[in-house]
PDB file of C-alpha atoms in Angstrom:
ATOM      1  CA  MET A  22     -98.493 -78.509   4.354  1.00  0.00           C
ATOM      2  CA  LYS A  23     -99.104 -82.467   2.751  1.00  0.00           C
ATOM      3  CA  ILE A  24     -96.127 -83.757   4.973  1.00  0.00           C
ATOM      4  CA  LEU A  25     -96.711 -82.304   8.316  1.00  0.00           C
ATOM      5  CA  LYS A  26    -100.453 -83.689   7.343  1.00  0.00           C
ATOM      6  CA  ASP A  27     -99.267 -87.094   6.832  1.00  0.00           C
ATOM      7  CA  ILE A  28     -97.599 -87.059   9.718  1.00  0.00           C
ATOM      8  CA  LEU A  29    -100.272 -86.457  12.121  1.00  0.00           C
ATOM      9  CA  LYS A  30    -102.366 -88.876  10.100  1.00  0.00           C
ATOM     10  CA  ALA A  31     -99.362 -91.074  10.832  1.00  0.00           C
ATOM     11  CA  ASN A  32     -99.536 -90.497  14.485  1.00  0.00           C
ATOM     12  CA  LYS A  33    -103.195 -90.042  14.873  1.00  0.00           C
ATOM     13  CA  ASN A  34    -103.067 -91.656  18.131  1.00  0.00           C
ATOM     14  CA  LYS A  35     -99.551 -90.227  19.667  1.00  0.00           C
ATOM     15  CA  LYS A  36     -99.414 -86.649  22.050  1.00  0.00           C
ATOM     16  CA  ILE A  37     -98.063 -84.649  19.211  1.00  0.00           C
ATOM     17  CA  LEU A  38     -96.119 -81.390  19.893  1.00  0.00           C
ATOM     18  CA  ILE A  39     -96.490 -78.687  17.023  1.00  0.00           C
ATOM     19  CA  MET A  40     -94.152 -75.314  17.464  1.00  0.00           C
ATOM     20  CA  PRO A  41     -93.447 -72.926  14.504  1.00  0.00           C
ATOM     21  CA  ILE A  42     -90.285 -71.030  14.330  1.00  0.00           C
ATOM     22  CA  GLY A  43     -90.158 -67.798  12.570  1.00  0.00           C
ATOM     23  CA  LEU A  44     -90.242 -63.892  12.197  1.00  0.00           C
ATOM     24  CA  SER A  45     -93.585 -62.311  13.042  1.00  0.00           C
ATOM     25  CA  GLY A  46     -95.682 -62.512   9.683  1.00  0.00           C
ATOM     26  CA  SER A  47     -94.302 -65.580   8.363  1.00  0.00           C
ATOM     27  CA  GLY A  48     -97.195 -68.143   8.185  1.00  0.00           C
ATOM     28  CA  LYS A  49     -97.528 -69.629  11.619  1.00  0.00           C
ATOM     29  CA  THR A  50    -100.988 -69.133  12.548  1.00  0.00           C
ATOM     30  CA  THR A  51    -101.970 -69.220   8.778  1.00  0.00           C
ATOM     31  CA  LEU A  52    -100.411 -73.053   9.385  1.00  0.00           C
ATOM     32  CA  TYR A  53    -102.314 -73.359  11.868  1.00  0.00           C
ATOM     33  CA  SER A  54    -105.660 -72.021  10.321  1.00  0.00           C
ATOM     34  CA  ASN A  55    -105.254 -74.783   8.128  1.00  0.00           C
ATOM     35  CA  LEU A  56    -104.159 -77.764   9.956  1.00  0.00           C
ATOM     36  CA  SER A  57    -106.871 -76.690  12.368  1.00  0.00           C
ATOM     37  CA  LYS A  58    -109.697 -77.607   9.218  1.00  0.00           C
ATOM     38  CA  ASP A  59    -108.430 -80.781   9.195  1.00  0.00           C
ATOM     39  CA  PHE A  60    -107.470 -81.875  12.992  1.00  0.00           C
ATOM     40  CA  ASP A  61    -108.780 -81.261  16.694  1.00  0.00           C
ATOM     41  CA  ILE A  62    -105.918 -79.436  17.572  1.00  0.00           C
ATOM     42  CA  GLU A  63    -105.595 -77.173  21.289  1.00  0.00           C
ATOM     43  CA  TYR A  64    -103.941 -74.124  20.121  1.00  0.00           C
ATOM     44  CA  ILE A  65    -101.749 -72.356  22.485  1.00  0.00           C
ATOM     45  CA  SER A  66    -100.685 -68.195  21.490  1.00  0.00           C
ATOM     46  CA  PHE A  67     -99.526 -65.798  23.169  1.00  0.00           C
ATOM     47  CA  ASP A  68    -100.957 -63.428  20.762  1.00  0.00           C
ATOM     48  CA  LYS A  69    -104.793 -65.069  22.125  1.00  0.00           C
ATOM     49  CA  ILE A  70    -103.737 -65.550  25.843  1.00  0.00           C
ATOM     50  CA  ARG A  71    -102.956 -61.400  26.089  1.00  0.00           C
ATOM     51  CA  LEU A  72    -106.536 -60.282  23.892  1.00  0.00           C
ATOM     52  CA  ASP A  73    -108.289 -62.993  26.536  1.00  0.00           C
ATOM     53  CA  GLU A  74    -106.963 -61.376  29.340  1.00  0.00           C
ATOM     54  CA  PHE A  75    -107.174 -58.107  27.886  1.00  0.00           C
ATOM     55  CA  LEU A  76    -111.012 -58.125  26.379  1.00  0.00           C
ATOM     56  CA  LYS A  77    -111.639 -59.764  30.768  1.00  0.00           C
ATOM     57  CA  THR A  78    -111.919 -56.053  31.445  1.00  0.00           C
ATOM     58  CA  GLY A  79    -114.822 -54.935  28.868  1.00  0.00           C
ATOM     59  CA  ALA A  80    -113.200 -53.678  26.318  1.00  0.00           C
ATOM     60  CA  LYS A  81    -114.713 -53.019  23.362  1.00  0.00           C
ATOM     61  CA  ILE A  82    -112.521 -52.495  20.370  1.00  0.00           C
ATOM     62  CA  LYS A  83    -113.462 -53.463  16.768  1.00  0.00           C
ATOM     63  CA  ASP A  84    -110.400 -52.317  14.403  1.00  0.00           C
ATOM     64  CA  LYS A  85    -108.219 -55.345  15.024  1.00  0.00           C
ATOM     65  CA  LYS A  86    -104.924 -53.665  14.722  1.00  0.00           C
ATOM     66  CA  GLU A  87    -105.736 -51.632  17.466  1.00  0.00           C
ATOM     67  CA  LEU A  88    -107.379 -54.095  19.555  1.00  0.00           C
ATOM     68  CA  TYR A  89    -104.232 -56.103  19.686  1.00  0.00           C
ATOM     69  CA  LYS A  90    -102.260 -53.678  20.034  1.00  0.00           C
ATOM     70  CA  LYS A  91    -103.725 -52.286  23.136  1.00  0.00           C
ATOM     71  CA  ALA A  92    -104.346 -56.181  24.591  1.00  0.00           C
ATOM     72  CA  TYR A  93    -100.160 -56.371  24.279  1.00  0.00           C
ATOM     73  CA  GLU A  94     -99.857 -52.920  26.315  1.00  0.00           C
ATOM     74  CA  TYR A  95    -102.354 -53.909  28.608  1.00  0.00           C
ATOM     75  CA  SER A  96    -100.540 -57.221  29.565  1.00  0.00           C
ATOM     76  CA  ASN A  97     -97.254 -55.541  29.835  1.00  0.00           C
ATOM     77  CA  LYS A  98     -98.561 -52.966  31.587  1.00  0.00           C
ATOM     78  CA  GLN A  99    -100.499 -55.539  34.255  1.00  0.00           C
ATOM     79  CA  LYS A 100     -97.388 -57.991  33.923  1.00  0.00           C
ATOM     80  CA  ILE A 101     -99.423 -60.354  33.269  1.00  0.00           C
ATOM     81  CA  LYS A 102     -97.079 -63.472  32.938  1.00  0.00           C
ATOM     82  CA  LEU A 103     -98.402 -64.596  29.979  1.00  0.00           C
ATOM     83  CA  LEU A 104     -96.376 -68.481  30.204  1.00  0.00           C
ATOM     84  CA  PRO A 105     -97.872 -69.795  33.130  1.00  0.00           C
ATOM     85  CA  ILE A 106    -101.606 -69.211  31.566  1.00  0.00           C
ATOM     86  CA  ALA A 107     -99.989 -71.555  28.427  1.00  0.00           C
ATOM     87  CA  LYS A 108     -98.111 -74.421  30.504  1.00  0.00           C
ATOM     88  CA  ARG A 109    -101.809 -74.945  31.855  1.00  0.00           C
ATOM     89  CA  LYS A 110    -103.096 -74.779  28.881  1.00  0.00           C
ATOM     90  CA  LEU A 111    -100.669 -77.766  27.523  1.00  0.00           C
ATOM     91  CA  LYS A 112    -100.986 -79.668  31.071  1.00  0.00           C
ATOM     92  CA  GLU A 113    -104.821 -79.397  30.926  1.00  0.00           C
ATOM     93  CA  THR A 114    -105.639 -80.806  27.975  1.00  0.00           C
ATOM     94  CA  LYS A 115    -107.438 -83.332  26.428  1.00  0.00           C
ATOM     95  CA  LYS A 116    -106.357 -83.210  22.902  1.00  0.00           C
ATOM     96  CA  ASN A 117    -103.902 -85.397  21.476  1.00  0.00           C
ATOM     97  CA  ILE A 118    -101.716 -82.013  18.858  1.00  0.00           C
ATOM     98  CA  VAL A 119    -101.335 -79.185  20.299  1.00  0.00           C
ATOM     99  CA  TYR A 120     -99.753 -76.393  18.945  1.00  0.00           C
ATOM    100  CA  ILE A 121     -97.467 -73.594  20.383  1.00  0.00           C
ATOM    101  CA  ASP A 122     -98.329 -70.154  17.989  1.00  0.00           C
ATOM    102  CA  ASN A 123     -95.676 -68.137  19.045  1.00  0.00           C
ATOM    103  CA  THR A 124     -92.414 -66.773  17.383  1.00  0.00           C
ATOM    104  CA  ASN A 125     -90.533 -69.010  19.170  1.00  0.00           C
ATOM    105  CA  LEU A 126     -86.715 -67.318  18.404  1.00  0.00           C
ATOM    106  CA  LYS A 127     -84.471 -68.405  20.891  1.00  0.00           C
ATOM    107  CA  LYS A 128     -84.019 -72.475  22.316  1.00  0.00           C
ATOM    108  CA  LYS A 129     -83.671 -70.702  25.407  1.00  0.00           C
ATOM    109  CA  ALA A 130     -88.097 -69.669  24.885  1.00  0.00           C
ATOM    110  CA  ARG A 131     -88.695 -73.178  23.013  1.00  0.00           C
ATOM    111  CA  ASN A 132     -87.283 -75.390  25.502  1.00  0.00           C
ATOM    112  CA  LYS A 133     -89.905 -73.611  28.871  1.00  0.00           C
ATOM    113  CA  PHE A 134     -92.696 -76.116  26.446  1.00  0.00           C
ATOM    114  CA  LEU A 135     -90.286 -78.562  25.327  1.00  0.00           C
ATOM    115  CA  TYR A 136     -89.661 -79.520  28.583  1.00  0.00           C
ATOM    116  CA  ASP A 137     -93.125 -80.252  30.191  1.00  0.00           C
ATOM    117  CA  ALA A 138     -93.949 -81.613  26.458  1.00  0.00           C
ATOM    118  CA  LYS A 139     -91.437 -84.945  27.101  1.00  0.00           C
ATOM    119  CA  ASP A 140     -94.570 -87.607  26.219  1.00  0.00           C
ATOM    120  CA  TYR A 141     -95.166 -85.745  23.227  1.00  0.00           C
ATOM    121  CA  LEU A 142     -94.075 -86.125  19.531  1.00  0.00           C
ATOM    122  CA  LYS A 143     -92.070 -83.155  19.223  1.00  0.00           C
ATOM    123  CA  ILE A 144     -92.541 -81.858  15.478  1.00  0.00           C
ATOM    124  CA  ALA A 145     -90.850 -78.262  14.110  1.00  0.00           C
ATOM    125  CA  VAL A 146     -91.880 -76.019  11.650  1.00  0.00           C
ATOM    126  CA  PHE A 147     -88.447 -73.614  10.850  1.00  0.00           C
ATOM    127  CA  PHE A 148     -90.310 -71.249   8.287  1.00  0.00           C
ATOM    128  CA  LYS A 149     -86.644 -70.147   6.572  1.00  0.00           C
ATOM    129  CA  PRO A 150     -85.940 -66.169   7.436  1.00  0.00           C
ATOM    130  CA  ASP A 151     -87.174 -63.941   5.322  1.00  0.00           C
ATOM    131  CA  LYS A 152     -87.219 -60.275   6.662  1.00  0.00           C
ATOM    132  CA  ASN A 153     -88.483 -58.562   3.141  1.00  0.00           C
ATOM    133  CA  LEU A 154     -91.232 -60.839   3.039  1.00  0.00           C
ATOM    134  CA  SER A 155     -92.586 -60.750   6.767  1.00  0.00           C
ATOM    135  CA  ILE A 156     -92.235 -56.759   6.903  1.00  0.00           C
ATOM    136  CA  LYS A 157     -94.403 -56.689   3.652  1.00  0.00           C
ATOM    137  CA  ARG A 158     -96.838 -58.988   4.907  1.00  0.00           C
ATOM    138  CA  GLN A 159     -97.295 -56.551   8.135  1.00  0.00           C
ATOM    139  CA  PHE A 160     -99.162 -53.811   6.075  1.00  0.00           C
ATOM    140  CA  LEU A 161    -101.895 -56.102   4.675  1.00  0.00           C
ATOM    141  CA  LYS A 162    -105.226 -55.392   5.207  1.00  0.00           C
ATOM    142  CA  ASN A 163    -106.806 -58.392   6.432  1.00  0.00           C
ATOM    143  CA  ARG A 164    -103.565 -59.264   9.154  1.00  0.00           C
ATOM    144  CA  ASP A 165    -104.784 -58.724  12.909  1.00  0.00           C
ATOM    145  CA  LYS A 166    -101.743 -57.385  13.979  1.00  0.00           C
ATOM    146  CA  PHE A 167     -98.818 -54.865  13.607  1.00  0.00           C
ATOM    147  CA  VAL A 168     -95.465 -55.464  13.930  1.00  0.00           C
ATOM    148  CA  SER A 169     -92.786 -52.863  13.568  1.00  0.00           C
ATOM    149  CA  PRO A 170     -89.735 -53.432  10.613  1.00  0.00           C
ATOM    150  CA  LYS A 171     -87.503 -52.552  13.235  1.00  0.00           C
ATOM    151  CA  VAL A 172     -89.218 -55.820  15.902  1.00  0.00           C
ATOM    152  CA  ILE A 173     -88.933 -57.979  12.974  1.00  0.00           C
ATOM    153  CA  LYS A 174     -85.050 -57.012  12.223  1.00  0.00           C
ATOM    154  CA  GLU A 175     -84.041 -57.585  15.634  1.00  0.00           C
ATOM    155  CA  GLN A 176     -86.394 -60.625  15.181  1.00  0.00           C
ATOM    156  CA  PHE A 177     -84.128 -61.939  12.648  1.00  0.00           C
ATOM    157  CA  GLU A 178     -81.448 -60.920  14.315  1.00  0.00           C
ATOM    158  CA  ILE A 179     -81.827 -63.068  17.099  1.00  0.00           C
ATOM    159  CA  LEU A 180     -83.589 -66.180  15.516  1.00  0.00           C
ATOM    160  CA  GLU A 181     -81.878 -69.781  16.249  1.00  0.00           C
ATOM    161  CA  GLU A 182     -82.437 -72.708  14.036  1.00  0.00           C
ATOM    162  CA  PRO A 183     -84.196 -75.838  15.930  1.00  0.00           C
ATOM    163  CA  SER A 184     -81.990 -79.043  16.030  1.00  0.00           C
ATOM    164  CA  LEU A 185     -82.212 -82.299  16.525  1.00  0.00           C
ATOM    165  CA  LYS A 186     -81.571 -82.136  19.592  1.00  0.00           C
ATOM    166  CA  GLU A 187     -85.136 -80.198  20.432  1.00  0.00           C
ATOM    167  CA  PHE A 188     -87.554 -82.075  18.324  1.00  0.00           C
ATOM    168  CA  ASP A 189     -88.018 -85.215  17.061  1.00  0.00           C
ATOM    169  CA  ILE A 190     -88.703 -83.941  13.561  1.00  0.00           C
ATOM    170  CA  ILE A 191     -88.036 -80.624  11.946  1.00  0.00           C
ATOM    171  CA  ILE A 192     -89.846 -79.372   8.619  1.00  0.00           C
ATOM    172  CA  THR A 193     -88.525 -76.645   6.765  1.00  0.00           C
ATOM    173  CA  LYS A 194     -90.934 -74.681   5.401  1.00  0.00           C
ATOM    174  CA  SER A 195     -89.642 -72.055   2.342  1.00  0.00           C
ATOM    175  CA  LYS A 196     -91.724 -68.654   0.674  1.00  0.00           C
ATOM    176  CA  LEU A 197     -92.107 -70.854  -2.128  1.00  0.00           C
ATOM    177  CA  ASP A 198     -94.423 -73.138  -0.337  1.00  0.00           C
ATOM    178  CA  LEU A 199     -97.077 -70.626   1.232  1.00  0.00           C
TER     179      LEU A 199
END
């Protein structure tokens, strides 16, 4: 995504928070993977936090989809509070660029991070929702985790578009950009 890379280069001495907003399977993690090739980024992912907490138990599961499923079940069963862990990572990072990899569907959920990032340039990357494409991507062999079509439809219903009251910059990404 050239425009985002150009913004990051032009603001390399500023603290920048990138918050992708989109359905599961819309390309949020893929965007991070692409950006991380060119930039040193603090990656804050609720999926990764769940996985890290689960792996502390000594679990050894080779199948990635099964591993993510068990990690999700474990974090729910143990009532692991993901938000405080994620916020601590934001507070403690020494890196200028932070990427909050979550669906970030609702304004209220986004504000929990944005409130703590007052001194950051806040960039939203809004993945225009394509429910059918997101569902289709769940069945790709190289996908780490599976999110049911029912959940994606629910995400579609509650998605709130970002506004300039929340963010300094909003970049909209359509399926044609992927």
